[in-house]
Amino acid sequence: MGRESLIDEIRTKLGDAVEGVSDSFGDPVLTVRPSSLRSLMTALRDAPFDYAVLLDLTCVDFAAGEGRFELVYHLYSLSRNVRLRLKASLSASDPVAETLTGLWKNADWLEREVFDMFGVRFTGHPDLRRLLTYEGFEGHPLRKSYPWRLAQPRIPMKDKV
Amino acid sequence: MSGLDFLTTRLETALGWGRKYSLFHYPFITACCGMEYMSAACAHFDIDRFGAGLTRFSPRQADLLLVVGTVTHKLAPVLKTVYDQMLEPKWVIAFGACAVSGGIYQNYAVVQGIDRVIPVDVYIPGCPPRPETVLDGLMKLQDKIQHQKQDWRWAGKA
Ligand code: SF4
């Protein structure tokens, strides 16, 4: 399946979920509606698209605006050796998306990391705890609204002389 | 100088000599500086020449704590526990910019120098420090051990 036909295929099959198509260094980038993320991903994972690997999930905080948080998914197809990037904007007040843990096992920790760092909630996640910071940590450190350099020590720290 | 003072001074010197050449170190290695620790510890630079070749992987058997690499707030309680588990007399070397001051990381996660958590005897700067710098730091520590007031925990306990 060539590049153009791939995008045509995605558009015809899942057209209403896709808001825009662009290009990044030769790989297609789809902007999608967050509400249809899960059904779209299910279709993309299976034949004929066959994106068997969830390479990465991360998030971008644009600091302001209604679509302040943007989830970024990277998919990879082993059989066709192509990559695909998907972006979904989430609301600033209540960033929430559906979990993909049922589709890819590694989505579990990726989503926990995004939850920890950005405070995006994933509905249906089996165990949405912090991944990198510790228990008792308040706030989400990669949010632009997190105070600059604010540390939350677990034990008393001596002051620098 | 009385005879007793003379003997005490001699004993201090002998103790210092013995202690500085038998440093058993515990490598508390967390990050990239560990690579330089390895080259300092292995055959090319060979810290065994300075009597610090015996690496112990239990803090209870070590008297030199080498903190090599970035210490985060998540890890700080662990570092404190390891330090507390070591027997007296004990010394600490902060190895690399991260252990000295937090290095290039001034953010929510990284402790801005391990001396905020435990006392430090020698600071070795560098990101990472070259093995020569490490050996220099080790010799500075040996000098410090030789000239410090020796800890006689057994005296007076009887
Ligand atoms: S001082 Fe530099 S080399 Fe050493 S742990 Fe920190 S960043 Fe890595």
mmCIF file of N, CA and C in Angstrom, chain A residues 117 131-134 137 141-142 146 149-160, chain B residues 73-77 80 100-101 106-109 111-119:
data_model
loop_
_atom_site.group_PDB
_atom_site.id
_atom_site.type_symbol
_atom_site.label_atom_id
_atom_site.label_comp_id
_atom_site.label_asym_id
_atom_site.label_seq_id
_atom_site.Cartn_x
_atom_site.Cartn_y
_atom_site.Cartn_z
ATOM 1 N N MET A 117 3.046 13.190 34.184
ATOM 2 C CA MET A 117 3.728 14.418 33.789
ATOM 3 C C MET A 117 2.755 15.533 33.393
ATOM 4 N N LEU A 131 3.908 7.296 37.439
ATOM 5 C CA LEU A 131 4.931 6.337 37.030
ATOM 6 C C LEU A 131 6.324 6.794 37.454
ATOM 7 N N LEU A 132 6.662 8.055 37.204
ATOM 8 C CA LEU A 132 8.028 8.514 37.428
ATOM 9 C C LEU A 132 8.200 9.240 38.750
ATOM 10 N N THR A 133 7.265 10.082 39.115
ATOM 11 C CA THR A 133 7.398 10.745 40.403
ATOM 12 C C THR A 133 6.893 9.809 41.489
ATOM 13 N N TYR A 134 6.941 10.281 42.723
ATOM 14 C CA TYR A 134 6.678 9.410 43.857
ATOM 15 C C TYR A 134 5.326 9.724 44.469
ATOM 16 N N PHE A 137 3.631 13.307 45.553
ATOM 17 C CA PHE A 137 3.990 14.407 44.659
ATOM 18 C C PHE A 137 2.712 15.111 44.223
ATOM 19 N N PRO A 141 4.521 17.845 36.738
ATOM 20 C CA PRO A 141 5.681 18.714 36.526
ATOM 21 C C PRO A 141 5.913 19.191 35.096
ATOM 22 N N LEU A 142 5.425 18.500 34.084
ATOM 23 C CA LEU A 142 5.676 18.994 32.732
ATOM 24 C C LEU A 142 4.581 19.921 32.215
ATOM 25 N N TYR A 146 3.071 24.357 35.969
ATOM 26 C CA TYR A 146 3.806 23.889 37.156
ATOM 27 C C TYR A 146 4.896 24.901 37.488
ATOM 28 N N ARG A 149 10.987 25.004 38.558
ATOM 29 C CA ARG A 149 11.981 24.462 39.492
ATOM 30 C C ARG A 149 11.438 24.107 40.867
ATOM 31 N N LEU A 150 10.148 24.019 41.012
ATOM 32 C CA LEU A 150 9.615 23.676 42.330
ATOM 33 C C LEU A 150 9.895 22.203 42.641
ATOM 34 N N ALA A 151 10.704 21.973 43.659
ATOM 35 C CA ALA A 151 11.013 20.606 44.061
ATOM 36 C C ALA A 151 10.106 20.212 45.220
ATOM 37 N N GLN A 152 9.864 18.921 45.330
ATOM 38 C CA GLN A 152 9.043 18.428 46.432
ATOM 39 C C GLN A 152 9.802 17.317 47.146
ATOM 40 N N PRO A 153 10.754 17.698 48.002
ATOM 41 C CA PRO A 153 11.619 16.702 48.637
ATOM 42 C C PRO A 153 10.840 15.727 49.515
ATOM 43 N N ARG A 154 11.337 14.511 49.589
ATOM 44 C CA ARG A 154 10.695 13.507 50.436
ATOM 45 C C ARG A 154 11.310 13.488 51.824
ATOM 46 N N ILE A 155 12.545 13.977 51.945
ATOM 47 C CA ILE A 155 13.191 14.056 53.250
ATOM 48 C C ILE A 155 13.698 15.481 53.411
ATOM 49 N N PRO A 156 13.967 15.904 54.657
ATOM 50 C CA PRO A 156 14.436 17.279 54.849
ATOM 51 C C PRO A 156 15.747 17.525 54.105
ATOM 52 N N MET A 157 15.850 18.699 53.477
ATOM 53 C CA MET A 157 17.063 19.082 52.748
ATOM 54 C C MET A 157 17.758 20.192 53.513
ATOM 55 N N LYS A 158 19.066 20.056 53.645
ATOM 56 C CA LYS A 158 19.824 21.156 54.261
ATOM 57 C C LYS A 158 19.920 22.300 53.265
ATOM 58 N N ASP A 159 19.967 23.529 53.792
ATOM 59 C CA ASP A 159 20.152 24.673 52.902
ATOM 60 C C ASP A 159 21.593 24.742 52.456
ATOM 61 N N LYS A 160 21.768 25.246 51.228
ATOM 62 C CA LYS A 160 23.134 25.422 50.725
ATOM 63 C C LYS A 160 23.801 26.560 51.484
ATOM 64 N N HIS B 73 15.160 13.618 43.807
ATOM 65 C CA HIS B 73 14.417 13.656 45.064
ATOM 66 C C HIS B 73 13.782 12.302 45.354
ATOM 67 N N LYS B 74 13.466 11.578 44.301
ATOM 68 C CA LYS B 74 12.905 10.243 44.507
ATOM 69 C C LYS B 74 13.923 9.322 45.171
ATOM 70 N N LEU B 75 15.194 9.550 44.845
ATOM 71 C CA LEU B 75 16.259 8.660 45.314
ATOM 72 C C LEU B 75 16.861 9.121 46.632
ATOM 73 N N ALA B 76 16.670 10.376 47.002
ATOM 74 C CA ALA B 76 17.356 10.941 48.162
ATOM 75 C C ALA B 76 17.200 10.108 49.446
ATOM 76 N N PRO B 77 16.003 9.605 49.761
ATOM 77 C CA PRO B 77 15.890 8.792 50.974
ATOM 78 C C PRO B 77 16.752 7.531 50.924
ATOM 79 N N LYS B 80 20.315 8.499 51.740
ATOM 80 C CA LYS B 80 20.427 8.742 53.184
ATOM 81 C C LYS B 80 20.508 7.416 53.936
ATOM 82 N N VAL B 100 27.773 17.019 42.962
ATOM 83 C CA VAL B 100 28.287 18.199 43.647
ATOM 84 C C VAL B 100 27.198 19.251 43.816
ATOM 85 N N SER B 101 26.477 19.543 42.730
ATOM 86 C CA SER B 101 25.585 20.702 42.769
ATOM 87 C C SER B 101 24.273 20.496 42.027
ATOM 88 N N GLN B 106 18.634 21.824 36.926
ATOM 89 C CA GLN B 106 18.022 22.606 38.003
ATOM 90 C C GLN B 106 16.532 22.581 37.753
ATOM 91 N N ASN B 107 15.889 21.575 38.299
ATOM 92 C CA ASN B 107 14.465 21.386 38.000
ATOM 93 C C ASN B 107 13.759 20.713 39.170
ATOM 94 N N TYR B 108 12.544 20.297 38.918
ATOM 95 C CA TYR B 108 11.732 19.739 39.997
ATOM 96 C C TYR B 108 12.257 18.419 40.532
ATOM 97 N N ALA B 109 13.096 17.742 39.757
ATOM 98 C CA ALA B 109 13.400 16.360 40.085
ATOM 99 C C ALA B 109 14.729 16.150 40.803
ATOM 100 N N VAL B 111 18.107 16.713 43.156
ATOM 101 C CA VAL B 111 18.659 17.305 44.374
ATOM 102 C C VAL B 111 19.847 18.180 43.988
ATOM 103 N N GLN B 112 19.861 19.406 44.474
ATOM 104 C CA GLN B 112 20.896 20.358 44.057
ATOM 105 C C GLN B 112 22.172 20.159 44.880
ATOM 106 N N GLY B 113 22.752 18.980 44.735
ATOM 107 C CA GLY B 113 23.975 18.664 45.469
ATOM 108 C C GLY B 113 23.676 17.708 46.607
ATOM 109 N N ILE B 114 24.448 16.617 46.699
ATOM 110 C CA ILE B 114 24.124 15.621 47.725
ATOM 111 C C ILE B 114 24.444 16.115 49.119
ATOM 112 N N ASP B 115 25.193 17.250 49.227
ATOM 113 C CA ASP B 115 25.464 17.758 50.580
ATOM 114 C C ASP B 115 24.207 18.338 51.221
ATOM 115 N N ARG B 116 23.119 18.359 50.494
ATOM 116 C CA ARG B 116 21.847 18.722 51.119
ATOM 117 C C ARG B 116 21.260 17.543 51.869
ATOM 118 N N VAL B 117 21.806 16.362 51.617
ATOM 119 C CA VAL B 117 21.254 15.168 52.249
ATOM 120 C C VAL B 117 22.255 14.544 53.216
ATOM 121 N N ILE B 118 23.509 14.426 52.813
ATOM 122 C CA ILE B 118 24.533 13.807 53.667
ATOM 123 C C ILE B 118 25.794 14.684 53.631
ATOM 124 N N PRO B 119 26.669 14.556 54.640
ATOM 125 C CA PRO B 119 27.912 15.338 54.608
ATOM 126 C C PRO B 119 28.872 14.819 53.544
#
